Amino acid sequence: MKKNIAIIMGGYSSEYEISLKSGQVVYETLDTSKYNAYRIHIFKDKWVFVNDMNEEFPIDKNDFSARVNETRINFDCVFNAIHGSPGEDGIMQGYFELLNIPHTSCNMYQAALTFNKRDCLSALKPYGIKTAESFFVNLGDAIDEDVIVNKVGLPCFVKANRAGSSFGISKVYKKEDLQRALEVAFKEDDEVIIESFLDGIEISVGVINYKGDTIVLPLTEIVSENDFFDYEAKYLGKSQEITPARIDENKAELVRTLAKKVYHILKLKGFSRSEYIFKNGEPHLLEVNTVPGLTAASILPQQAAKAGISVSELFENAIESSLNK
C-alpha cells in the first residue's frame, strides 16, 4: 500500500512564498510509485488540500484529514516544508504529536527552542558554544542606545528574535540608525536580538539523520554580494554559495564537530542547517534552522548532492525515518 504523505507549506510568516516553493519541490520529487503526495496549504485564514487543478478542499483540523467529494483522506506522515511560524516554531509539531501523526521535523520543544534565537544561544552557552555578544529588547522597552552600543559595539545586527534570518534584519553602522532598525525588526516579532558584528568567513552546515546515523553534509561558504546574507543574497542570487567551503581541513573539522555537537545537545531530528562565522580561528554560532529551504537553489539540497545524496533520496529518507521512529 502506498503511503499518503501530506506536504505542508505556506505558513503565517513573511517566508510563506519560499515555503510554497520548497513544498512544490518536495511534491514534484517524491516517488509516485511509493507515495501519494498531497499539497496542503497552511494559512491563517485557511488550511486546504490543493489538487493538480488548483481546486481547494478544506482540512478538518480535528484529525488533519481532507474530504474530497465523498472520500476522506487520512495521512500516514506529514512532510514539513513550512519556514517560520507555525511550522518551524513548534506549533505544528505539537499538533501532530497530539494527533499521533508522524512528521519529518524535530519535536515541539526543539522547534520552539531553535526558533527563538536568544533562548537557543542561551541553552548552548553552558556547553562552550561560542556566539556573538548580544542584547535583547522587548517591544515597549525603553531604549538606551549607549548601553546597547557599549555591549555589542558597531557595526551590529538587529534581528527579529523569532523569525527567519531573511526578514526584519538590519546591519547598523551608526548609533542614530538603531531606532529605525528596531522598527523594522518589530514588524516581524515583538522580541528583538541585537548582536555584535563578527567579521570572518561564514559557513553553513547541514546536519541530518540519514539511514539511522547523524551525518554532517559538505560545508558551504557564503559570500554575499550585499552587505550581509539578506533576502536578496539568499533567494535572488546575490551571493556565492561555495560547496565545499574554501577553508583548510583543521577549520573544516572544527566546524563539522561543532555542528554535530549542537545537533545532539539540542536533540534534533530530521534536517538542520546551522550558520557559523569564524572569528580568531574559532567558529561562532549564529543560528540553527530546523526547516531549511528545499528548493533547487537552497543550500541543504546542494550539500546533499555533493555528498552523493539525491533530492529524492533526501526526502524519502526523511519520510521513512519518521514512519519508522
PDB file of C-alpha atoms in Angstrom:
ATOM      1  CA  MET A   1       0.000   0.000   0.000  1.00  0.00           C
ATOM      2  CA  LYS A   2       1.291   3.437  -0.931  1.00  0.00           C
ATOM      3  CA  LYS A   3       1.565   5.880   1.972  1.00  0.00           C
ATOM      4  CA  ASN A   4      -0.401   9.133   1.973  1.00  0.00           C
ATOM      5  CA  ILE A   5       2.040  11.992   2.535  1.00  0.00           C
ATOM      6  CA  ALA A   6       0.792  15.488   3.415  1.00  0.00           C
ATOM      7  CA  ILE A   7       3.312  18.150   2.368  1.00  0.00           C
ATOM      8  CA  ILE A   8       2.551  21.210   4.481  1.00  0.00           C
ATOM      9  CA  MET A   9       3.665  24.542   3.055  1.00  0.00           C
ATOM     10  CA  GLY A  10       2.922  28.257   3.283  1.00  0.00           C
ATOM     11  CA  GLY A  11       2.651  29.382   6.876  1.00  0.00           C
ATOM     12  CA  TYR A  12       1.976  32.625   8.704  1.00  0.00           C
ATOM     13  CA  SER A  13       5.287  34.451   8.242  1.00  0.00           C
ATOM     14  CA  SER A  14       6.952  36.577   5.564  1.00  0.00           C
ATOM     15  CA  GLU A  15       8.702  33.431   4.342  1.00  0.00           C
ATOM     16  CA  TYR A  16       5.479  31.826   3.051  1.00  0.00           C
ATOM     17  CA  GLU A  17       6.392  32.262  -0.642  1.00  0.00           C
ATOM     18  CA  ILE A  18       9.710  30.451  -0.180  1.00  0.00           C
ATOM     19  CA  SER A  19       7.877  27.729   1.749  1.00  0.00           C
ATOM     20  CA  LEU A  20       5.415  27.231  -1.130  1.00  0.00           C
ATOM     21  CA  LYS A  21       8.381  26.767  -3.470  1.00  0.00           C
ATOM     22  CA  SER A  22      10.049  24.293  -1.090  1.00  0.00           C
ATOM     23  CA  GLY A  23       6.817  22.338  -0.744  1.00  0.00           C
ATOM     24  CA  GLN A  24       6.307  22.244  -4.506  1.00  0.00           C
ATOM     25  CA  VAL A  25       9.815  20.802  -4.986  1.00  0.00           C
ATOM     26  CA  VAL A  26       9.008  18.047  -2.484  1.00  0.00           C
ATOM     27  CA  TYR A  27       5.680  17.392  -4.236  1.00  0.00           C
ATOM     28  CA  GLU A  28       7.333  17.119  -7.662  1.00  0.00           C
ATOM     29  CA  THR A  29      10.216  14.981  -6.365  1.00  0.00           C
ATOM     30  CA  LEU A  30       8.536  12.255  -4.299  1.00  0.00           C
ATOM     31  CA  ASP A  31       8.378   8.846  -5.979  1.00  0.00           C
ATOM     32  CA  THR A  32       4.744   8.347  -7.034  1.00  0.00           C
ATOM     33  CA  SER A  33       5.220   4.568  -7.075  1.00  0.00           C
ATOM     34  CA  LYS A  34       5.808   4.690  -3.300  1.00  0.00           C
ATOM     35  CA  TYR A  35       3.784   7.678  -2.096  1.00  0.00           C
ATOM     36  CA  ASN A  36       0.535   9.518  -2.686  1.00  0.00           C
ATOM     37  CA  ALA A  37       1.646  13.136  -2.196  1.00  0.00           C
ATOM     38  CA  TYR A  38      -0.807  15.884  -1.215  1.00  0.00           C
ATOM     39  CA  ARG A  39      -0.069  19.614  -1.171  1.00  0.00           C
ATOM     40  CA  ILE A  40      -1.512  21.141   1.994  1.00  0.00           C
ATOM     41  CA  HIS A  41      -1.517  24.947   2.186  1.00  0.00           C
ATOM     42  CA  ILE A  42      -1.477  26.244   5.755  1.00  0.00           C
ATOM     43  CA  PHE A  43      -2.514  29.895   6.120  1.00  0.00           C
ATOM     44  CA  LYS A  44      -4.099  31.857   8.957  1.00  0.00           C
ATOM     45  CA  ASP A  45      -7.436  32.039   7.152  1.00  0.00           C
ATOM     46  CA  LYS A  46      -7.499  28.522   5.663  1.00  0.00           C
ATOM     47  CA  TRP A  47      -5.963  25.057   5.752  1.00  0.00           C
ATOM     48  CA  VAL A  48      -6.637  23.373   2.395  1.00  0.00           C
ATOM     49  CA  PHE A  49      -5.603  20.463   0.217  1.00  0.00           C
ATOM     50  CA  VAL A  50      -4.786  21.805  -3.253  1.00  0.00           C
ATOM     51  CA  ASN A  51      -5.036  19.322  -6.139  1.00  0.00           C
ATOM     52  CA  ASP A  52      -3.376  19.499  -9.565  1.00  0.00           C
ATOM     53  CA  MET A  53      -6.271  21.572 -10.926  1.00  0.00           C
ATOM     54  CA  ASN A  54      -5.677  24.039  -8.066  1.00  0.00           C
ATOM     55  CA  GLU A  55      -9.035  23.140  -6.556  1.00  0.00           C
ATOM     56  CA  GLU A  56      -9.103  23.568  -2.777  1.00  0.00           C
ATOM     57  CA  PHE A  57     -10.594  21.168  -0.244  1.00  0.00           C
ATOM     58  CA  PRO A  58     -10.703  22.121   3.446  1.00  0.00           C
ATOM     59  CA  ILE A  59      -8.664  20.264   6.045  1.00  0.00           C
ATOM     60  CA  ASP A  60     -10.567  19.007   9.080  1.00  0.00           C
ATOM     61  CA  LYS A  61      -8.417  20.273  11.958  1.00  0.00           C
ATOM     62  CA  ASN A  62      -9.972  17.750  14.348  1.00  0.00           C
ATOM     63  CA  ASP A  63      -7.957  14.921  12.811  1.00  0.00           C
ATOM     64  CA  PHE A  64      -5.976  16.597   9.989  1.00  0.00           C
ATOM     65  CA  SER A  65      -7.908  14.827   7.259  1.00  0.00           C
ATOM     66  CA  ALA A  66      -9.178  16.072   3.900  1.00  0.00           C
ATOM     67  CA  ARG A  67     -12.560  15.346   2.374  1.00  0.00           C
ATOM     68  CA  VAL A  68     -12.619  15.262  -1.414  1.00  0.00           C
ATOM     69  CA  ASN A  69     -16.221  14.859  -2.535  1.00  0.00           C
ATOM     70  CA  GLU A  70     -17.300  11.701  -0.677  1.00  0.00           C
ATOM     71  CA  THR A  71     -13.799  10.425   0.089  1.00  0.00           C
ATOM     72  CA  ARG A  72     -11.988  11.157   3.346  1.00  0.00           C
ATOM     73  CA  ILE A  73      -8.198  11.170   3.076  1.00  0.00           C
ATOM     74  CA  ASN A  74      -6.093  10.440   6.158  1.00  0.00           C
ATOM     75  CA  PHE A  75      -2.344  10.926   6.166  1.00  0.00           C
ATOM     76  CA  ASP A  76       0.348   8.460   7.204  1.00  0.00           C
ATOM     77  CA  CYS A  77       3.060  11.105   7.513  1.00  0.00           C
ATOM     78  CA  VAL A  78       3.497  14.874   7.253  1.00  0.00           C
ATOM     79  CA  PHE A  79       6.421  16.358   5.349  1.00  0.00           C
ATOM     80  CA  ASN A  80       7.016  19.752   6.947  1.00  0.00           C
ATOM     81  CA  ALA A  81       8.113  22.437   4.458  1.00  0.00           C
ATOM     82  CA  ILE A  82       6.880  25.482   6.409  1.00  0.00           C
ATOM     83  CA  HIS A  83       9.645  28.016   7.118  1.00  0.00           C
ATOM     84  CA  GLY A  84       8.774  30.218  10.088  1.00  0.00           C
ATOM     85  CA  SER A  85       5.556  30.002  12.098  1.00  0.00           C
ATOM     86  CA  PRO A  86       3.683  27.670  12.576  1.00  0.00           C
ATOM     87  CA  GLY A  87       5.944  25.027  11.012  1.00  0.00           C
ATOM     88  CA  GLU A  88       9.319  25.904  12.495  1.00  0.00           C
ATOM     89  CA  ASP A  89       8.350  27.172  15.955  1.00  0.00           C
ATOM     90  CA  GLY A  90       6.757  24.050  17.454  1.00  0.00           C
ATOM     91  CA  ILE A  91       3.075  24.780  16.837  1.00  0.00           C
ATOM     92  CA  MET A  92       2.509  22.224  14.070  1.00  0.00           C
ATOM     93  CA  GLN A  93       4.831  19.735  15.771  1.00  0.00           C
ATOM     94  CA  GLY A  94       2.737  19.832  18.950  1.00  0.00           C
ATOM     95  CA  TYR A  95      -0.468  19.486  16.932  1.00  0.00           C
ATOM     96  CA  PHE A  96       0.776  16.421  15.027  1.00  0.00           C
ATOM     97  CA  GLU A  97       2.187  14.857  18.177  1.00  0.00           C
ATOM     98  CA  LEU A  98      -1.236  15.193  19.829  1.00  0.00           C
ATOM     99  CA  LEU A  99      -2.825  13.506  16.802  1.00  0.00           C
ATOM    100  CA  ASN A 100      -0.069  10.851  16.745  1.00  0.00           C
ATOM    101  CA  ILE A 101       0.785  11.611  13.107  1.00  0.00           C
ATOM    102  CA  PRO A 102       4.475  11.140  12.201  1.00  0.00           C
ATOM    103  CA  HIS A 103       6.200  14.235  10.794  1.00  0.00           C
ATOM    104  CA  THR A 104       9.603  14.917   9.290  1.00  0.00           C
ATOM    105  CA  SER A 105      10.786  17.729  11.566  1.00  0.00           C
ATOM    106  CA  CYS A 106      12.151  17.807  15.102  1.00  0.00           C
ATOM    107  CA  ASN A 107       9.885  17.640  18.157  1.00  0.00           C
ATOM    108  CA  MET A 108       7.817  20.523  19.505  1.00  0.00           C
ATOM    109  CA  TYR A 109      10.172  21.764  22.219  1.00  0.00           C
ATOM    110  CA  GLN A 110      13.244  21.585  19.987  1.00  0.00           C
ATOM    111  CA  ALA A 111      11.444  23.531  17.254  1.00  0.00           C
ATOM    112  CA  ALA A 112      10.318  26.244  19.682  1.00  0.00           C
ATOM    113  CA  LEU A 113      13.785  26.488  21.243  1.00  0.00           C
ATOM    114  CA  THR A 114      15.760  26.732  17.995  1.00  0.00           C
ATOM    115  CA  PHE A 115      13.286  29.242  16.536  1.00  0.00           C
ATOM    116  CA  ASN A 116      13.920  31.564  19.480  1.00  0.00           C
ATOM    117  CA  LYS A 117      17.446  32.821  18.763  1.00  0.00           C
ATOM    118  CA  ARG A 118      18.018  34.191  22.275  1.00  0.00           C
ATOM    119  CA  ASP A 119      16.855  31.057  24.087  1.00  0.00           C
ATOM    120  CA  CYS A 120      18.711  28.714  21.731  1.00  0.00           C
ATOM    121  CA  LEU A 121      22.011  30.532  22.178  1.00  0.00           C
ATOM    122  CA  SER A 122      21.431  30.669  25.961  1.00  0.00           C
ATOM    123  CA  ALA A 123      20.806  26.913  26.100  1.00  0.00           C
ATOM    124  CA  LEU A 124      24.026  26.194  24.189  1.00  0.00           C
ATOM    125  CA  LYS A 125      26.286  28.611  26.073  1.00  0.00           C
ATOM    126  CA  PRO A 126      26.969  26.272  29.061  1.00  0.00           C
ATOM    127  CA  TYR A 127      28.369  23.739  26.565  1.00  0.00           C
ATOM    128  CA  GLY A 128      31.068  26.164  25.460  1.00  0.00           C
ATOM    129  CA  ILE A 129      29.432  27.086  22.147  1.00  0.00           C
ATOM    130  CA  LYS A 130      30.830  30.491  21.153  1.00  0.00           C
ATOM    131  CA  THR A 131      28.433  33.180  19.889  1.00  0.00           C
ATOM    132  CA  ALA A 132      28.377  36.908  19.183  1.00  0.00           C
ATOM    133  CA  GLU A 133      27.772  39.387  22.018  1.00  0.00           C
ATOM    134  CA  SER A 134      24.060  40.059  22.199  1.00  0.00           C
ATOM    135  CA  PHE A 135      21.474  42.414  23.687  1.00  0.00           C
ATOM    136  CA  PHE A 136      17.769  41.604  23.984  1.00  0.00           C
ATOM    137  CA  VAL A 137      14.840  44.026  23.620  1.00  0.00           C
ATOM    138  CA  ASN A 138      11.085  43.541  24.046  1.00  0.00           C
ATOM    139  CA  LEU A 139       8.576  45.760  22.260  1.00  0.00           C
ATOM    140  CA  GLY A 140       7.832  48.675  24.600  1.00  0.00           C
ATOM    141  CA  ASP A 141      11.165  48.572  26.443  1.00  0.00           C
ATOM    142  CA  ALA A 142      12.939  51.876  26.999  1.00  0.00           C
ATOM    143  CA  ILE A 143      15.834  52.030  24.531  1.00  0.00           C
ATOM    144  CA  ASP A 144      19.230  53.333  25.636  1.00  0.00           C
ATOM    145  CA  GLU A 145      21.393  53.362  22.504  1.00  0.00           C
ATOM    146  CA  ASP A 146      24.568  53.980  24.521  1.00  0.00           C
ATOM    147  CA  VAL A 147      24.046  50.874  26.673  1.00  0.00           C
ATOM    148  CA  ILE A 148      23.391  48.764  23.562  1.00  0.00           C
ATOM    149  CA  VAL A 149      26.437  50.059  21.684  1.00  0.00           C
ATOM    150  CA  ASN A 150      28.655  49.595  24.751  1.00  0.00           C
ATOM    151  CA  LYS A 151      27.570  45.941  24.898  1.00  0.00           C
ATOM    152  CA  VAL A 152      27.644  44.887  21.233  1.00  0.00           C
ATOM    153  CA  GLY A 153      29.726  47.580  19.502  1.00  0.00           C
ATOM    154  CA  LEU A 154      29.296  48.904  15.963  1.00  0.00           C
ATOM    155  CA  PRO A 155      28.512  47.776  13.402  1.00  0.00           C
ATOM    156  CA  CYS A 156      25.900  45.419  14.810  1.00  0.00           C
ATOM    157  CA  PHE A 157      22.973  43.361  13.571  1.00  0.00           C
ATOM    158  CA  VAL A 158      19.398  43.998  14.671  1.00  0.00           C
ATOM    159  CA  LYS A 159      17.199  40.932  14.146  1.00  0.00           C
ATOM    160  CA  ALA A 160      13.695  39.750  14.875  1.00  0.00           C
ATOM    161  CA  ASN A 161      14.214  37.140  17.601  1.00  0.00           C
ATOM    162  CA  ARG A 162      11.594  34.652  16.414  1.00  0.00           C
ATOM    163  CA  ALA A 163      11.631  34.873  12.636  1.00  0.00           C
ATOM    164  CA  GLY A 164      13.720  33.605   9.771  1.00  0.00           C
ATOM    165  CA  SER A 165      17.006  35.364   9.142  1.00  0.00           C
ATOM    166  CA  SER A 166      15.832  36.895   5.842  1.00  0.00           C
ATOM    167  CA  PHE A 167      13.272  39.373   7.160  1.00  0.00           C
ATOM    168  CA  GLY A 168      13.400  42.041   9.869  1.00  0.00           C
ATOM    169  CA  ILE A 169      17.194  42.206   9.894  1.00  0.00           C
ATOM    170  CA  SER A 170      19.407  45.289   9.539  1.00  0.00           C
ATOM    171  CA  LYS A 171      23.123  45.949   9.766  1.00  0.00           C
ATOM    172  CA  VAL A 172      23.628  49.145  11.778  1.00  0.00           C
ATOM    173  CA  TYR A 173      26.773  51.272  11.471  1.00  0.00           C
ATOM    174  CA  LYS A 174      25.704  54.364  13.415  1.00  0.00           C
ATOM    175  CA  LYS A 175      24.040  54.690  16.803  1.00  0.00           C
ATOM    176  CA  GLU A 176      21.464  57.063  15.291  1.00  0.00           C
ATOM    177  CA  ASP A 177      20.218  54.268  12.994  1.00  0.00           C
ATOM    178  CA  LEU A 178      19.406  51.820  15.801  1.00  0.00           C
ATOM    179  CA  GLN A 179      15.855  53.066  16.313  1.00  0.00           C
ATOM    180  CA  ARG A 180      14.922  52.629  12.657  1.00  0.00           C
ATOM    181  CA  ALA A 181      16.422  49.119  12.615  1.00  0.00           C
ATOM    182  CA  LEU A 182      14.392  48.212  15.709  1.00  0.00           C
ATOM    183  CA  GLU A 183      11.214  49.395  13.979  1.00  0.00           C
ATOM    184  CA  VAL A 184      11.997  47.109  11.017  1.00  0.00           C
ATOM    185  CA  ALA A 185      12.601  44.132  13.309  1.00  0.00           C
ATOM    186  CA  PHE A 186       9.481  44.774  15.402  1.00  0.00           C
ATOM    187  CA  LYS A 187       7.355  44.408  12.246  1.00  0.00           C
ATOM    188  CA  GLU A 188       8.289  40.705  12.289  1.00  0.00           C
ATOM    189  CA  ASP A 189       8.295  39.979  16.031  1.00  0.00           C
ATOM    190  CA  ASP A 190       7.759  41.718  19.383  1.00  0.00           C
ATOM    191  CA  GLU A 191      11.157  40.446  20.553  1.00  0.00           C
ATOM    192  CA  VAL A 192      14.433  41.653  19.041  1.00  0.00           C
ATOM    193  CA  ILE A 193      18.010  40.477  19.432  1.00  0.00           C
ATOM    194  CA  ILE A 194      20.937  42.820  18.720  1.00  0.00           C
ATOM    195  CA  GLU A 195      24.239  41.105  18.018  1.00  0.00           C
ATOM    196  CA  SER A 196      27.827  42.217  17.540  1.00  0.00           C
ATOM    197  CA  PHE A 197      29.242  42.006  14.027  1.00  0.00           C
ATOM    198  CA  LEU A 198      31.575  39.054  13.512  1.00  0.00           C
ATOM    199  CA  ASP A 199      33.989  39.742  10.687  1.00  0.00           C
ATOM    200  CA  GLY A 200      35.056  36.422   9.203  1.00  0.00           C
ATOM    201  CA  ILE A 201      34.275  33.543   6.861  1.00  0.00           C
ATOM    202  CA  GLU A 202      30.626  32.435   7.051  1.00  0.00           C
ATOM    203  CA  ILE A 203      29.965  28.696   6.841  1.00  0.00           C
ATOM    204  CA  SER A 204      26.609  26.945   6.532  1.00  0.00           C
ATOM    205  CA  VAL A 205      26.496  23.377   7.861  1.00  0.00           C
ATOM    206  CA  GLY A 206      23.804  20.835   7.093  1.00  0.00           C
ATOM    207  CA  VAL A 207      23.356  18.071   9.658  1.00  0.00           C
ATOM    208  CA  ILE A 208      20.760  15.380   9.041  1.00  0.00           C
ATOM    209  CA  ASN A 209      19.697  11.995  10.299  1.00  0.00           C
ATOM    210  CA  TYR A 210      20.353   9.708   7.339  1.00  0.00           C
ATOM    211  CA  LYS A 211      19.622   5.988   7.432  1.00  0.00           C
ATOM    212  CA  GLY A 212      19.846   5.997  11.213  1.00  0.00           C
ATOM    213  CA  ASP A 213      23.084   7.963  11.520  1.00  0.00           C
ATOM    214  CA  THR A 214      23.746  11.640  12.194  1.00  0.00           C
ATOM    215  CA  ILE A 215      25.802  12.901   9.267  1.00  0.00           C
ATOM    216  CA  VAL A 216      27.367  16.281   8.530  1.00  0.00           C
ATOM    217  CA  LEU A 217      26.989  17.289   4.890  1.00  0.00           C
ATOM    218  CA  PRO A 218      29.736  19.051   2.907  1.00  0.00           C
ATOM    219  CA  LEU A 219      30.286  22.605   4.168  1.00  0.00           C
ATOM    220  CA  THR A 220      29.113  25.672   2.242  1.00  0.00           C
ATOM    221  CA  GLU A 221      30.921  29.007   2.284  1.00  0.00           C
ATOM    222  CA  ILE A 222      28.613  32.022   1.994  1.00  0.00           C
ATOM    223  CA  VAL A 223      29.954  35.005   0.055  1.00  0.00           C
ATOM    224  CA  SER A 224      27.272  37.695  -0.194  1.00  0.00           C
ATOM    225  CA  GLU A 225      27.344  40.393  -2.867  1.00  0.00           C
ATOM    226  CA  ASN A 226      25.278  42.502  -0.488  1.00  0.00           C
ATOM    227  CA  ASP A 227      26.418  43.834   2.879  1.00  0.00           C
ATOM    228  CA  PHE A 228      25.320  40.572   4.516  1.00  0.00           C
ATOM    229  CA  PHE A 229      23.404  37.362   3.709  1.00  0.00           C
ATOM    230  CA  ASP A 230      19.969  39.004   3.418  1.00  0.00           C
ATOM    231  CA  TYR A 231      16.832  38.039   1.442  1.00  0.00           C
ATOM    232  CA  GLU A 232      18.304  39.118  -1.913  1.00  0.00           C
ATOM    233  CA  ALA A 233      21.533  37.273  -1.258  1.00  0.00           C
ATOM    234  CA  LYS A 234      19.757  34.138  -0.062  1.00  0.00           C
ATOM    235  CA  TYR A 235      16.928  33.865  -2.591  1.00  0.00           C
ATOM    236  CA  LEU A 236      17.615  36.216  -5.520  1.00  0.00           C
ATOM    237  CA  GLY A 237      21.103  35.117  -6.472  1.00  0.00           C
ATOM    238  CA  LYS A 238      23.026  37.944  -4.806  1.00  0.00           C
ATOM    239  CA  SER A 239      25.549  35.590  -3.259  1.00  0.00           C
ATOM    240  CA  GLN A 240      28.006  32.836  -3.965  1.00  0.00           C
ATOM    241  CA  GLU A 241      27.374  29.591  -2.123  1.00  0.00           C
ATOM    242  CA  ILE A 242      30.577  27.609  -2.496  1.00  0.00           C
ATOM    243  CA  THR A 243      30.434  23.887  -1.657  1.00  0.00           C
ATOM    244  CA  PRO A 244      32.799  22.586  -0.403  1.00  0.00           C
ATOM    245  CA  ALA A 245      33.883  25.679   1.534  1.00  0.00           C
ATOM    246  CA  ARG A 246      37.354  27.097   0.829  1.00  0.00           C
ATOM    247  CA  ILE A 247      38.753  26.532   4.300  1.00  0.00           C
ATOM    248  CA  ASP A 248      41.568  24.304   5.491  1.00  0.00           C
ATOM    249  CA  GLU A 249      40.863  20.866   6.903  1.00  0.00           C
ATOM    250  CA  ASN A 250      41.554  21.942  10.514  1.00  0.00           C
ATOM    251  CA  LYS A 251      38.865  24.632  10.332  1.00  0.00           C
ATOM    252  CA  ALA A 252      36.521  22.286   8.467  1.00  0.00           C
ATOM    253  CA  GLU A 253      36.857  19.606  11.134  1.00  0.00           C
ATOM    254  CA  LEU A 254      36.301  22.172  13.902  1.00  0.00           C
ATOM    255  CA  VAL A 255      33.000  23.358  12.457  1.00  0.00           C
ATOM    256  CA  ARG A 256      31.827  19.853  11.479  1.00  0.00           C
ATOM    257  CA  THR A 257      32.419  18.606  15.025  1.00  0.00           C
ATOM    258  CA  LEU A 258      30.700  21.664  16.496  1.00  0.00           C
ATOM    259  CA  ALA A 259      27.639  21.413  14.248  1.00  0.00           C
ATOM    260  CA  LYS A 260      27.181  17.733  15.108  1.00  0.00           C
ATOM    261  CA  LYS A 261      27.590  18.547  18.811  1.00  0.00           C
ATOM    262  CA  VAL A 262      24.895  21.243  18.572  1.00  0.00           C
ATOM    263  CA  TYR A 263      22.556  18.789  16.787  1.00  0.00           C
ATOM    264  CA  HIS A 264      22.999  16.265  19.613  1.00  0.00           C
ATOM    265  CA  ILE A 265      22.871  18.768  22.501  1.00  0.00           C
ATOM    266  CA  LEU A 266      19.557  20.108  21.192  1.00  0.00           C
ATOM    267  CA  LYS A 267      18.285  16.543  20.496  1.00  0.00           C
ATOM    268  CA  LEU A 268      17.339  17.448  16.946  1.00  0.00           C
ATOM    269  CA  LYS A 269      15.881  15.114  14.329  1.00  0.00           C
ATOM    270  CA  GLY A 270      15.448  15.344  10.590  1.00  0.00           C
ATOM    271  CA  PHE A 271      17.041  18.262   8.743  1.00  0.00           C
ATOM    272  CA  SER A 272      19.023  21.078  10.300  1.00  0.00           C
ATOM    273  CA  ARG A 273      21.186  23.841   8.901  1.00  0.00           C
ATOM    274  CA  SER A 274      23.314  25.917  11.250  1.00  0.00           C
ATOM    275  CA  GLU A 275      25.332  29.025  10.414  1.00  0.00           C
ATOM    276  CA  TYR A 276      28.792  29.866  11.770  1.00  0.00           C
ATOM    277  CA  ILE A 277      31.315  32.680  11.380  1.00  0.00           C
ATOM    278  CA  PHE A 278      34.983  32.142  12.080  1.00  0.00           C
ATOM    279  CA  LYS A 279      36.463  34.706  14.462  1.00  0.00           C
ATOM    280  CA  ASN A 280      40.051  34.343  15.707  1.00  0.00           C
ATOM    281  CA  GLY A 281      40.127  30.910  14.081  1.00  0.00           C
ATOM    282  CA  GLU A 282      37.095  29.598  16.004  1.00  0.00           C
ATOM    283  CA  PRO A 283      33.551  29.044  14.716  1.00  0.00           C
ATOM    284  CA  HIS A 284      30.864  31.182  16.383  1.00  0.00           C
ATOM    285  CA  LEU A 285      27.253  30.006  16.062  1.00  0.00           C
ATOM    286  CA  LEU A 286      24.747  32.444  14.536  1.00  0.00           C
ATOM    287  CA  GLU A 287      21.573  30.334  14.454  1.00  0.00           C
ATOM    288  CA  VAL A 288      20.023  26.917  13.875  1.00  0.00           C
ATOM    289  CA  ASN A 289      17.329  26.278  11.245  1.00  0.00           C
ATOM    290  CA  THR A 290      15.204  23.138  11.554  1.00  0.00           C
ATOM    291  CA  VAL A 291      13.127  23.601   8.369  1.00  0.00           C
ATOM    292  CA  PRO A 292      15.756  24.791   5.881  1.00  0.00           C
ATOM    293  CA  GLY A 293      14.943  25.725   2.294  1.00  0.00           C
ATOM    294  CA  LEU A 294      14.424  22.779  -0.057  1.00  0.00           C
ATOM    295  CA  THR A 295      14.283  24.475  -3.456  1.00  0.00           C
ATOM    296  CA  ALA A 296      16.828  23.762  -6.181  1.00  0.00           C
ATOM    297  CA  ALA A 297      18.707  26.915  -5.138  1.00  0.00           C
ATOM    298  CA  SER A 298      18.692  26.053  -1.429  1.00  0.00           C
ATOM    299  CA  ILE A 299      21.867  25.207   0.447  1.00  0.00           C
ATOM    300  CA  LEU A 300      20.921  21.871   2.062  1.00  0.00           C
ATOM    301  CA  PRO A 301      19.975  20.102  -1.221  1.00  0.00           C
ATOM    302  CA  GLN A 302      23.211  21.417  -2.784  1.00  0.00           C
ATOM    303  CA  GLN A 303      25.207  19.977   0.123  1.00  0.00           C
ATOM    304  CA  ALA A 304      23.376  16.644  -0.094  1.00  0.00           C
ATOM    305  CA  ALA A 305      24.150  16.430  -3.819  1.00  0.00           C
ATOM    306  CA  LYS A 306      27.870  16.915  -3.059  1.00  0.00           C
ATOM    307  CA  ALA A 307      27.579  14.050  -0.581  1.00  0.00           C
ATOM    308  CA  GLY A 308      26.068  11.828  -3.276  1.00  0.00           C
ATOM    309  CA  ILE A 309      22.529  12.029  -1.863  1.00  0.00           C
ATOM    310  CA  SER A 310      19.902  12.926  -4.472  1.00  0.00           C
ATOM    311  CA  VAL A 311      16.974  15.177  -3.596  1.00  0.00           C
ATOM    312  CA  SER A 312      14.575  12.250  -3.894  1.00  0.00           C
ATOM    313  CA  GLU A 313      16.762  10.163  -1.531  1.00  0.00           C
ATOM    314  CA  LEU A 314      16.941  13.098   0.886  1.00  0.00           C
ATOM    315  CA  PHE A 315      13.155  13.467   1.026  1.00  0.00           C
ATOM    316  CA  GLU A 316      12.394   9.749   1.076  1.00  0.00           C
ATOM    317  CA  ASN A 317      14.841   9.227   3.951  1.00  0.00           C
ATOM    318  CA  ALA A 318      13.086  11.957   5.964  1.00  0.00           C
ATOM    319  CA  ILE A 319       9.705  10.265   5.445  1.00  0.00           C
ATOM    320  CA  GLU A 320      10.908   6.720   6.147  1.00  0.00           C
ATOM    321  CA  SER A 321      12.797   7.857   9.267  1.00  0.00           C
ATOM    322  CA  SER A 322       9.588   9.458  10.566  1.00  0.00           C
ATOM    323  CA  LEU A 323       7.455   6.427   9.802  1.00  0.00           C
ATOM    324  CA  ASN A 324       9.896   4.043  11.482  1.00  0.00           C
ATOM    325  CA  LYS A 325      10.702   6.001  14.651  1.00  0.00           C
TER     326      LYS A 325
END
